[in-house]
PDB file of N, CA, C and O in Angstrom:
ATOM      1  N   MET A   1       0.812  -1.191   0.000  1.00  0.00           N
ATOM      2  CA  MET A   1       0.000   0.000   0.000  1.00  0.00           C
ATOM      3  C   MET A   1       0.860   1.262   0.000  1.00  0.00           C
ATOM      4  O   MET A   1       0.500   2.242  -0.635  1.00  0.00           O
ATOM      5  N   LEU A   2       1.977   1.209   0.704  1.00  0.00           N
ATOM      6  CA  LEU A   2       2.851   2.381   0.765  1.00  0.00           C
ATOM      7  C   LEU A   2       3.381   2.745  -0.610  1.00  0.00           C
ATOM      8  O   LEU A   2       3.333   3.903  -1.022  1.00  0.00           O
ATOM      9  N   TRP A   3       3.889   1.743  -1.339  1.00  0.00           N
ATOM     10  CA  TRP A   3       4.429   2.014  -2.669  1.00  0.00           C
ATOM     11  C   TRP A   3       3.354   2.543  -3.599  1.00  0.00           C
ATOM     12  O   TRP A   3       3.602   3.469  -4.372  1.00  0.00           O
ATOM     13  N   ASN A   4       2.159   1.978  -3.547  1.00  0.00           N
ATOM     14  CA  ASN A   4       1.063   2.455  -4.393  1.00  0.00           C
ATOM     15  C   ASN A   4       0.731   3.912  -4.070  1.00  0.00           C
ATOM     16  O   ASN A   4       0.487   4.715  -4.969  1.00  0.00           O
ATOM     17  N   TYR A   5       0.709   4.244  -2.796  1.00  0.00           N
ATOM     18  CA  TYR A   5       0.419   5.625  -2.398  1.00  0.00           C
ATOM     19  C   TYR A   5       1.490   6.590  -2.929  1.00  0.00           C
ATOM     20  O   TYR A   5       1.164   7.642  -3.475  1.00  0.00           O
ATOM     21  N   LEU A   6       2.755   6.225  -2.774  1.00  0.00           N
ATOM     22  CA  LEU A   6       3.832   7.110  -3.241  1.00  0.00           C
ATOM     23  C   LEU A   6       3.789   7.285  -4.754  1.00  0.00           C
ATOM     24  O   LEU A   6       3.979   8.392  -5.264  1.00  0.00           O
ATOM     25  N   VAL A   7       3.523   6.215  -5.484  1.00  0.00           N
ATOM     26  CA  VAL A   7       3.405   6.307  -6.950  1.00  0.00           C
ATOM     27  C   VAL A   7       2.230   7.200  -7.321  1.00  0.00           C
ATOM     28  O   VAL A   7       2.336   8.058  -8.203  1.00  0.00           O
ATOM     29  N   ASP A   8       1.107   7.035  -6.631  1.00  0.00           N
ATOM     30  CA  ASP A   8      -0.077   7.867  -6.901  1.00  0.00           C
ATOM     31  C   ASP A   8       0.192   9.343  -6.632  1.00  0.00           C
ATOM     32  O   ASP A   8      -0.403  10.212  -7.272  1.00  0.00           O
ATOM     33  N   GLN A   9       1.092   9.644  -5.701  1.00  0.00           N
ATOM     34  CA  GLN A   9       1.424  11.021  -5.368  1.00  0.00           C
ATOM     35  C   GLN A   9       2.502  11.599  -6.290  1.00  0.00           C
ATOM     36  O   GLN A   9       2.901  12.745  -6.146  1.00  0.00           O
ATOM     37  N   GLY A  10       2.998  10.794  -7.217  1.00  0.00           N
ATOM     38  CA  GLY A  10       3.997  11.273  -8.168  1.00  0.00           C
ATOM     39  C   GLY A  10       5.422  11.231  -7.649  1.00  0.00           C
ATOM     40  O   GLY A  10       6.313  11.859  -8.223  1.00  0.00           O
ATOM     41  N   ILE A  11       5.670  10.488  -6.586  1.00  0.00           N
ATOM     42  CA  ILE A  11       7.018  10.376  -6.035  1.00  0.00           C
ATOM     43  C   ILE A  11       7.838   9.463  -6.931  1.00  0.00           C
ATOM     44  O   ILE A  11       7.444   8.332  -7.216  1.00  0.00           O
ATOM     45  N   THR A  12       8.991   9.951  -7.389  1.00  0.00           N
ATOM     46  CA  THR A  12       9.863   9.152  -8.256  1.00  0.00           C
ATOM     47  C   THR A  12      11.242   8.948  -7.660  1.00  0.00           C
ATOM     48  O   THR A  12      12.023   8.153  -8.167  1.00  0.00           O
ATOM     49  N   THR A  13      11.549   9.666  -6.576  1.00  0.00           N
ATOM     50  CA  THR A  13      12.874   9.600  -5.978  1.00  0.00           C
ATOM     51  C   THR A  13      12.752   9.503  -4.469  1.00  0.00           C
ATOM     52  O   THR A  13      12.021  10.278  -3.853  1.00  0.00           O
ATOM     53  N   ILE A  14      13.471   8.553  -3.884  1.00  0.00           N
ATOM     54  CA  ILE A  14      13.506   8.392  -2.432  1.00  0.00           C
ATOM     55  C   ILE A  14      14.960   8.273  -2.008  1.00  0.00           C
ATOM     56  O   ILE A  14      15.752   7.579  -2.640  1.00  0.00           O
ATOM     57  N   PHE A  15      15.282   8.950  -0.925  1.00  0.00           N
ATOM     58  CA  PHE A  15      16.598   8.842  -0.322  1.00  0.00           C
ATOM     59  C   PHE A  15      16.460   8.028   0.951  1.00  0.00           C
ATOM     60  O   PHE A  15      15.438   8.106   1.634  1.00  0.00           O
ATOM     61  N   GLY A  16      17.467   7.250   1.281  1.00  0.00           N
ATOM     62  CA  GLY A  16      17.339   6.492   2.513  1.00  0.00           C
ATOM     63  C   GLY A  16      18.503   5.584   2.798  1.00  0.00           C
ATOM     64  O   GLY A  16      19.394   5.390   1.986  1.00  0.00           O
ATOM     65  N   LEU A  17      18.431   5.061   3.983  1.00  0.00           N
ATOM     66  CA  LEU A  17      19.438   4.142   4.482  1.00  0.00           C
ATOM     67  C   LEU A  17      18.743   2.821   4.789  1.00  0.00           C
ATOM     68  O   LEU A  17      17.880   2.770   5.661  1.00  0.00           O
ATOM     69  N   PRO A  18      19.052   1.758   4.056  1.00  0.00           N
ATOM     70  CA  PRO A  18      18.366   0.494   4.302  1.00  0.00           C
ATOM     71  C   PRO A  18      18.792  -0.092   5.646  1.00  0.00           C
ATOM     72  O   PRO A  18      19.906   0.080   6.092  1.00  0.00           O
ATOM     73  N   GLY A  19      17.883  -0.764   6.248  1.00  0.00           N
ATOM     74  CA  GLY A  19      18.129  -1.432   7.518  1.00  0.00           C
ATOM     75  C   GLY A  19      16.804  -1.784   8.147  1.00  0.00           C
ATOM     76  O   GLY A  19      15.791  -1.140   7.889  1.00  0.00           O
ATOM     77  N   GLY A  20      16.803  -2.810   8.950  1.00  0.00           N
ATOM     78  CA  GLY A  20      15.572  -3.214   9.610  1.00  0.00           C
ATOM     79  C   GLY A  20      14.484  -3.537   8.610  1.00  0.00           C
ATOM     80  O   GLY A  20      14.693  -4.227   7.612  1.00  0.00           O
ATOM     81  N   PHE A  21      13.300  -3.015   8.854  1.00  0.00           N
ATOM     82  CA  PHE A  21      12.147  -3.294   7.996  1.00  0.00           C
ATOM     83  C   PHE A  21      12.290  -2.680   6.608  1.00  0.00           C
ATOM     84  O   PHE A  21      11.734  -3.191   5.637  1.00  0.00           O
ATOM     85  N   ILE A  22      13.039  -1.604   6.486  1.00  0.00           N
ATOM     86  CA  ILE A  22      13.192  -0.934   5.186  1.00  0.00           C
ATOM     87  C   ILE A  22      13.798  -1.884   4.151  1.00  0.00           C
ATOM     88  O   ILE A  22      13.407  -1.871   2.985  1.00  0.00           O
ATOM     89  N   THR A  23      14.739  -2.710   4.564  1.00  0.00           N
ATOM     90  CA  THR A  23      15.358  -3.653   3.633  1.00  0.00           C
ATOM     91  C   THR A  23      14.308  -4.567   3.022  1.00  0.00           C
ATOM     92  O   THR A  23      14.324  -4.840   1.825  1.00  0.00           O
ATOM     93  N   LYS A  24      13.366  -5.035   3.833  1.00  0.00           N
ATOM     94  CA  LYS A  24      12.303  -5.913   3.319  1.00  0.00           C
ATOM     95  C   LYS A  24      11.384  -5.155   2.367  1.00  0.00           C
ATOM     96  O   LYS A  24      10.892  -5.722   1.399  1.00  0.00           O
ATOM     97  N   MET A  25      11.153  -3.879   2.622  1.00  0.00           N
ATOM     98  CA  MET A  25      10.306  -3.077   1.735  1.00  0.00           C
ATOM     99  C   MET A  25      10.963  -2.864   0.379  1.00  0.00           C
ATOM    100  O   MET A  25      10.279  -2.764  -0.636  1.00  0.00           O
ATOM    101  N   LEU A  26      12.279  -2.779   0.345  1.00  0.00           N
ATOM    102  CA  LEU A  26      12.980  -2.504  -0.908  1.00  0.00           C
ATOM    103  C   LEU A  26      12.852  -3.643  -1.916  1.00  0.00           C
ATOM    104  O   LEU A  26      13.043  -3.431  -3.112  1.00  0.00           O
ATOM    105  N   TYR A  27      12.510  -4.832  -1.456  1.00  0.00           N
ATOM    106  CA  TYR A  27      12.298  -5.945  -2.385  1.00  0.00           C
ATOM    107  C   TYR A  27      11.100  -5.695  -3.290  1.00  0.00           C
ATOM    108  O   TYR A  27      10.997  -6.289  -4.356  1.00  0.00           O
ATOM    109  N   LYS A  28      10.187  -4.836  -2.860  1.00  0.00           N
ATOM    110  CA  LYS A  28       8.957  -4.572  -3.613  1.00  0.00           C
ATOM    111  C   LYS A  28       8.920  -3.183  -4.237  1.00  0.00           C
ATOM    112  O   LYS A  28       7.873  -2.752  -4.711  1.00  0.00           O
ATOM    113  N   ILE A  29      10.038  -2.467  -4.258  1.00  0.00           N
ATOM    114  CA  ILE A  29      10.032  -1.089  -4.774  1.00  0.00           C
ATOM    115  C   ILE A  29       9.667  -1.101  -6.261  1.00  0.00           C
ATOM    116  O   ILE A  29      10.194  -1.901  -7.039  1.00  0.00           O
ATOM    117  N   PRO A  30       8.745  -0.235  -6.669  1.00  0.00           N
ATOM    118  CA  PRO A  30       8.356  -0.188  -8.089  1.00  0.00           C
ATOM    119  C   PRO A  30       9.488   0.355  -8.967  1.00  0.00           C
ATOM    120  O   PRO A  30      10.344   1.101  -8.497  1.00  0.00           O
ATOM    121  N   GLU A  31       9.467  -0.018 -10.226  1.00  0.00           N
ATOM    122  CA  GLU A  31      10.495   0.450 -11.159  1.00  0.00           C
ATOM    123  C   GLU A  31      10.430   1.952 -11.386  1.00  0.00           C
ATOM    124  O   GLU A  31      11.423   2.557 -11.779  1.00  0.00           O
ATOM    125  N   SER A  32       9.287   2.566 -11.121  1.00  0.00           N
ATOM    126  CA  SER A  32       9.130   4.006 -11.345  1.00  0.00           C
ATOM    127  C   SER A  32       9.754   4.845 -10.234  1.00  0.00           C
ATOM    128  O   SER A  32       9.846   6.057 -10.356  1.00  0.00           O
ATOM    129  N   ILE A  33      10.202   4.209  -9.151  1.00  0.00           N
ATOM    130  CA  ILE A  33      10.820   4.926  -8.034  1.00  0.00           C
ATOM    131  C   ILE A  33      12.293   4.558  -7.969  1.00  0.00           C
ATOM    132  O   ILE A  33      12.656   3.387  -7.997  1.00  0.00           O
ATOM    133  N   THR A  34      13.139   5.577  -7.875  1.00  0.00           N
ATOM    134  CA  THR A  34      14.576   5.384  -7.763  1.00  0.00           C
ATOM    135  C   THR A  34      14.997   5.602  -6.314  1.00  0.00           C
ATOM    136  O   THR A  34      14.624   6.596  -5.699  1.00  0.00           O
ATOM    137  N   TRP A  35      15.773   4.678  -5.788  1.00  0.00           N
ATOM    138  CA  TRP A  35      16.265   4.731  -4.414  1.00  0.00           C
ATOM    139  C   TRP A  35      17.720   5.178  -4.422  1.00  0.00           C
ATOM    140  O   TRP A  35      18.539   4.639  -5.152  1.00  0.00           O
ATOM    141  N   TYR A  36      18.042   6.196  -3.606  1.00  0.00           N
ATOM    142  CA  TYR A  36      19.414   6.671  -3.471  1.00  0.00           C
ATOM    143  C   TYR A  36      19.858   6.535  -2.028  1.00  0.00           C
ATOM    144  O   TYR A  36      19.179   6.987  -1.115  1.00  0.00           O
ATOM    145  N   ASN A  37      20.997   5.912  -1.818  1.00  0.00           N
ATOM    146  CA  ASN A  37      21.632   5.839  -0.510  1.00  0.00           C
ATOM    147  C   ASN A  37      23.020   6.434  -0.668  1.00  0.00           C
ATOM    148  O   ASN A  37      23.863   5.900  -1.376  1.00  0.00           O
ATOM    149  N   VAL A  38      23.251   7.560  -0.034  1.00  0.00           N
ATOM    150  CA  VAL A  38      24.523   8.259  -0.225  1.00  0.00           C
ATOM    151  C   VAL A  38      25.389   8.261   1.037  1.00  0.00           C
ATOM    152  O   VAL A  38      26.293   9.067   1.159  1.00  0.00           O
ATOM    153  N   GLY A  39      25.114   7.386   1.956  1.00  0.00           N
ATOM    154  CA  GLY A  39      26.001   7.302   3.114  1.00  0.00           C
ATOM    155  C   GLY A  39      25.276   7.126   4.419  1.00  0.00           C
ATOM    156  O   GLY A  39      24.926   6.028   4.794  1.00  0.00           O
ATOM    157  N   ASN A  40      25.024   8.220   5.108  1.00  0.00           N
ATOM    158  CA  ASN A  40      24.409   8.119   6.426  1.00  0.00           C
ATOM    159  C   ASN A  40      23.078   8.866   6.464  1.00  0.00           C
ATOM    160  O   ASN A  40      22.675   9.495   5.496  1.00  0.00           O
ATOM    161  N   GLU A  41      22.419   8.814   7.617  1.00  0.00           N
ATOM    162  CA  GLU A  41      21.099   9.423   7.747  1.00  0.00           C
ATOM    163  C   GLU A  41      21.137  10.928   7.505  1.00  0.00           C
ATOM    164  O   GLU A  41      20.253  11.479   6.848  1.00  0.00           O
ATOM    165  N   LEU A  42      22.148  11.589   8.024  1.00  0.00           N
ATOM    166  CA  LEU A  42      22.235  13.045   7.901  1.00  0.00           C
ATOM    167  C   LEU A  42      22.385  13.464   6.437  1.00  0.00           C
ATOM    168  O   LEU A  42      21.677  14.355   5.964  1.00  0.00           O
ATOM    169  N   THR A  43      23.272  12.801   5.721  1.00  0.00           N
ATOM    170  CA  THR A  43      23.497  13.148   4.321  1.00  0.00           C
ATOM    171  C   THR A  43      22.261  12.833   3.477  1.00  0.00           C
ATOM    172  O   THR A  43      21.861  13.638   2.634  1.00  0.00           O
ATOM    173  N   ASN A  44      21.653  11.679   3.716  1.00  0.00           N
ATOM    174  CA  ASN A  44      20.433  11.338   2.981  1.00  0.00           C
ATOM    175  C   ASN A  44      19.321  12.337   3.268  1.00  0.00           C
ATOM    176  O   ASN A  44      18.585  12.741   2.372  1.00  0.00           O
ATOM    177  N   GLY A  45      19.175  12.753   4.522  1.00  0.00           N
ATOM    178  CA  GLY A  45      18.160  13.731   4.880  1.00  0.00           C
ATOM    179  C   GLY A  45      18.407  15.078   4.231  1.00  0.00           C
ATOM    180  O   GLY A  45      17.486  15.737   3.742  1.00  0.00           O
ATOM    181  N   PHE A  46      19.664  15.498   4.218  1.00  0.00           N
ATOM    182  CA  PHE A  46      20.023  16.765   3.578  1.00  0.00           C
ATOM    183  C   PHE A  46      19.696  16.726   2.092  1.00  0.00           C
ATOM    184  O   PHE A  46      19.146  17.677   1.536  1.00  0.00           O
ATOM    185  N   LEU A  47      20.024  15.626   1.432  1.00  0.00           N
ATOM    186  CA  LEU A  47      19.745  15.518  -0.004  1.00  0.00           C
ATOM    187  C   LEU A  47      18.251  15.435  -0.287  1.00  0.00           C
ATOM    188  O   LEU A  47      17.787  15.995  -1.278  1.00  0.00           O
ATOM    189  N   ALA A  48      17.483  14.765   0.573  1.00  0.00           N
ATOM    190  CA  ALA A  48      16.032  14.721   0.382  1.00  0.00           C
ATOM    191  C   ALA A  48      15.445  16.121   0.489  1.00  0.00           C
ATOM    192  O   ALA A  48      14.588  16.519  -0.303  1.00  0.00           O
ATOM    193  N   GLN A  49      15.919  16.894   1.468  1.00  0.00           N
ATOM    194  CA  GLN A  49      15.440  18.269   1.632  1.00  0.00           C
ATOM    195  C   GLN A  49      15.834  19.123   0.435  1.00  0.00           C
ATOM    196  O   GLN A  49      15.015  19.866  -0.117  1.00  0.00           O
ATOM    197  N   THR A  50      17.069  19.022   0.005  1.00  0.00           N
ATOM    198  CA  THR A  50      17.555  19.803  -1.124  1.00  0.00           C
ATOM    199  C   THR A  50      16.826  19.412  -2.408  1.00  0.00           C
ATOM    200  O   THR A  50      16.434  20.273  -3.193  1.00  0.00           O
ATOM    201  N   TYR A  51      16.617  18.130  -2.609  1.00  0.00           N
ATOM    202  CA  TYR A  51      15.870  17.646  -3.776  1.00  0.00           C
ATOM    203  C   TYR A  51      14.478  18.264  -3.792  1.00  0.00           C
ATOM    204  O   TYR A  51      14.005  18.740  -4.826  1.00  0.00           O
ATOM    205  N   GLY A  52      13.806  18.243  -2.664  1.00  0.00           N
ATOM    206  CA  GLY A  52      12.470  18.817  -2.576  1.00  0.00           C
ATOM    207  C   GLY A  52      12.442  20.301  -2.890  1.00  0.00           C
ATOM    208  O   GLY A  52      11.557  20.797  -3.591  1.00  0.00           O
ATOM    209  N   GLN A  53      13.424  21.026  -2.393  1.00  0.00           N
ATOM    210  CA  GLN A  53      13.468  22.469  -2.631  1.00  0.00           C
ATOM    211  C   GLN A  53      13.764  22.798  -4.090  1.00  0.00           C
ATOM    212  O   GLN A  53      13.142  23.683  -4.670  1.00  0.00           O
ATOM    213  N   TYR A  54      14.708  22.108  -4.686  1.00  0.00           N
ATOM    214  CA  TYR A  54      15.122  22.442  -6.046  1.00  0.00           C
ATOM    215  C   TYR A  54      14.197  21.904  -7.125  1.00  0.00           C
ATOM    216  O   TYR A  54      14.183  22.424  -8.237  1.00  0.00           O
ATOM    217  N   THR A  55      13.439  20.864  -6.823  1.00  0.00           N
ATOM    218  CA  THR A  55      12.525  20.311  -7.820  1.00  0.00           C
ATOM    219  C   THR A  55      11.089  20.750  -7.581  1.00  0.00           C
ATOM    220  O   THR A  55      10.216  20.393  -8.362  1.00  0.00           O
ATOM    221  N   ASN A  56      10.862  21.483  -6.501  1.00  0.00           N
ATOM    222  CA  ASN A  56       9.507  21.910  -6.125  1.00  0.00           C
ATOM    223  C   ASN A  56       8.591  20.693  -5.995  1.00  0.00           C
ATOM    224  O   ASN A  56       7.459  20.688  -6.447  1.00  0.00           O
ATOM    225  N   ASN A  57       9.138  19.658  -5.402  1.00  0.00           N
ATOM    226  CA  ASN A  57       8.441  18.406  -5.188  1.00  0.00           C
ATOM    227  C   ASN A  57       8.647  18.003  -3.732  1.00  0.00           C
ATOM    228  O   ASN A  57       9.234  18.764  -2.967  1.00  0.00           O
ATOM    229  N   VAL A  58       8.214  16.828  -3.374  1.00  0.00           N
ATOM    230  CA  VAL A  58       8.399  16.332  -2.012  1.00  0.00           C
ATOM    231  C   VAL A  58       9.696  15.547  -1.940  1.00  0.00           C
ATOM    232  O   VAL A  58       9.934  14.661  -2.757  1.00  0.00           O
ATOM    233  N   GLY A  59      10.545  15.894  -0.985  1.00  0.00           N
ATOM    234  CA  GLY A  59      11.748  15.112  -0.725  1.00  0.00           C
ATOM    235  C   GLY A  59      11.410  14.032   0.280  1.00  0.00           C
ATOM    236  O   GLY A  59      10.943  14.321   1.377  1.00  0.00           O
ATOM    237  N   VAL A  60      11.617  12.778  -0.082  1.00  0.00           N
ATOM    238  CA  VAL A  60      11.236  11.656   0.771  1.00  0.00           C
ATOM    239  C   VAL A  60      12.494  10.986   1.309  1.00  0.00           C
ATOM    240  O   VAL A  60      13.431  10.703   0.562  1.00  0.00           O
ATOM    241  N   LEU A  61      12.489  10.730   2.616  1.00  0.00           N
ATOM    242  CA  LEU A  61      13.605  10.067   3.290  1.00  0.00           C
ATOM    243  C   LEU A  61      13.069   8.877   4.058  1.00  0.00           C
ATOM    244  O   LEU A  61      12.096   8.982   4.803  1.00  0.00           O
ATOM    245  N   PHE A  62      13.704   7.712   3.877  1.00  0.00           N
ATOM    246  CA  PHE A  62      13.415   6.530   4.690  1.00  0.00           C
ATOM    247  C   PHE A  62      14.652   6.257   5.536  1.00  0.00           C
ATOM    248  O   PHE A  62      15.758   6.137   5.011  1.00  0.00           O
ATOM    249  N   ALA A  63      14.457   6.142   6.827  1.00  0.00           N
ATOM    250  CA  ALA A  63      15.534   5.780   7.736  1.00  0.00           C
ATOM    251  C   ALA A  63      14.955   4.888   8.821  1.00  0.00           C
ATOM    252  O   ALA A  63      13.749   4.910   9.071  1.00  0.00           O
ATOM    253  N   THR A  64      15.782   4.112   9.425  1.00  0.00           N
ATOM    254  CA  THR A  64      15.324   3.194  10.452  1.00  0.00           C
ATOM    255  C   THR A  64      15.951   3.559  11.788  1.00  0.00           C
ATOM    256  O   THR A  64      17.057   4.106  11.820  1.00  0.00           O
ATOM    257  N   GLY A  65      15.234   3.290  12.845  1.00  0.00           N
ATOM    258  CA  GLY A  65      15.775   3.545  14.187  1.00  0.00           C
ATOM    259  C   GLY A  65      16.742   2.437  14.572  1.00  0.00           C
ATOM    260  O   GLY A  65      16.569   1.284  14.217  1.00  0.00           O
ATOM    261  N   GLY A  66      17.755   2.795  15.275  1.00  0.00           N
ATOM    262  CA  GLY A  66      18.737   1.810  15.717  1.00  0.00           C
ATOM    263  C   GLY A  66      19.158   2.098  17.144  1.00  0.00           C
ATOM    264  O   GLY A  66      18.475   2.835  17.861  1.00  0.00           O
ATOM    265  N   PRO A  67      20.287   1.565  17.555  1.00  0.00           N
ATOM    266  CA  PRO A  67      20.744   1.745  18.922  1.00  0.00           C
ATOM    267  C   PRO A  67      20.959   3.217  19.303  1.00  0.00           C
ATOM    268  O   PRO A  67      20.781   3.588  20.444  1.00  0.00           O
ATOM    269  N   GLY A  68      21.320   4.046  18.345  1.00  0.00           N
ATOM    270  CA  GLY A  68      21.573   5.450  18.627  1.00  0.00           C
ATOM    271  C   GLY A  68      20.320   6.292  18.763  1.00  0.00           C
ATOM    272  O   GLY A  68      20.367   7.458  19.130  1.00  0.00           O
ATOM    273  N   LEU A  69      19.162   5.701  18.447  1.00  0.00           N
ATOM    274  CA  LEU A  69      17.901   6.441  18.502  1.00  0.00           C
ATOM    275  C   LEU A  69      17.596   6.808  19.924  1.00  0.00           C
ATOM    276  O   LEU A  69      17.154   7.780  20.305  1.00  0.00           O
TER     277      LEU A  69
END
């Protein structure tokens, strides 16, 4: 349902760090959505924000909670 919702909203780019449940979700990612992982949570979040600002679209970030949360 999540992927269908994002596709319906016109989301084509997601930034994130795989881990935990996110890894299982990535097995079902649609071909119309591109996943970018550029290192750590901070960098991915910064790029999602910048992407949203420069494309006048929504910047989407997926991250998982871990021991540092």
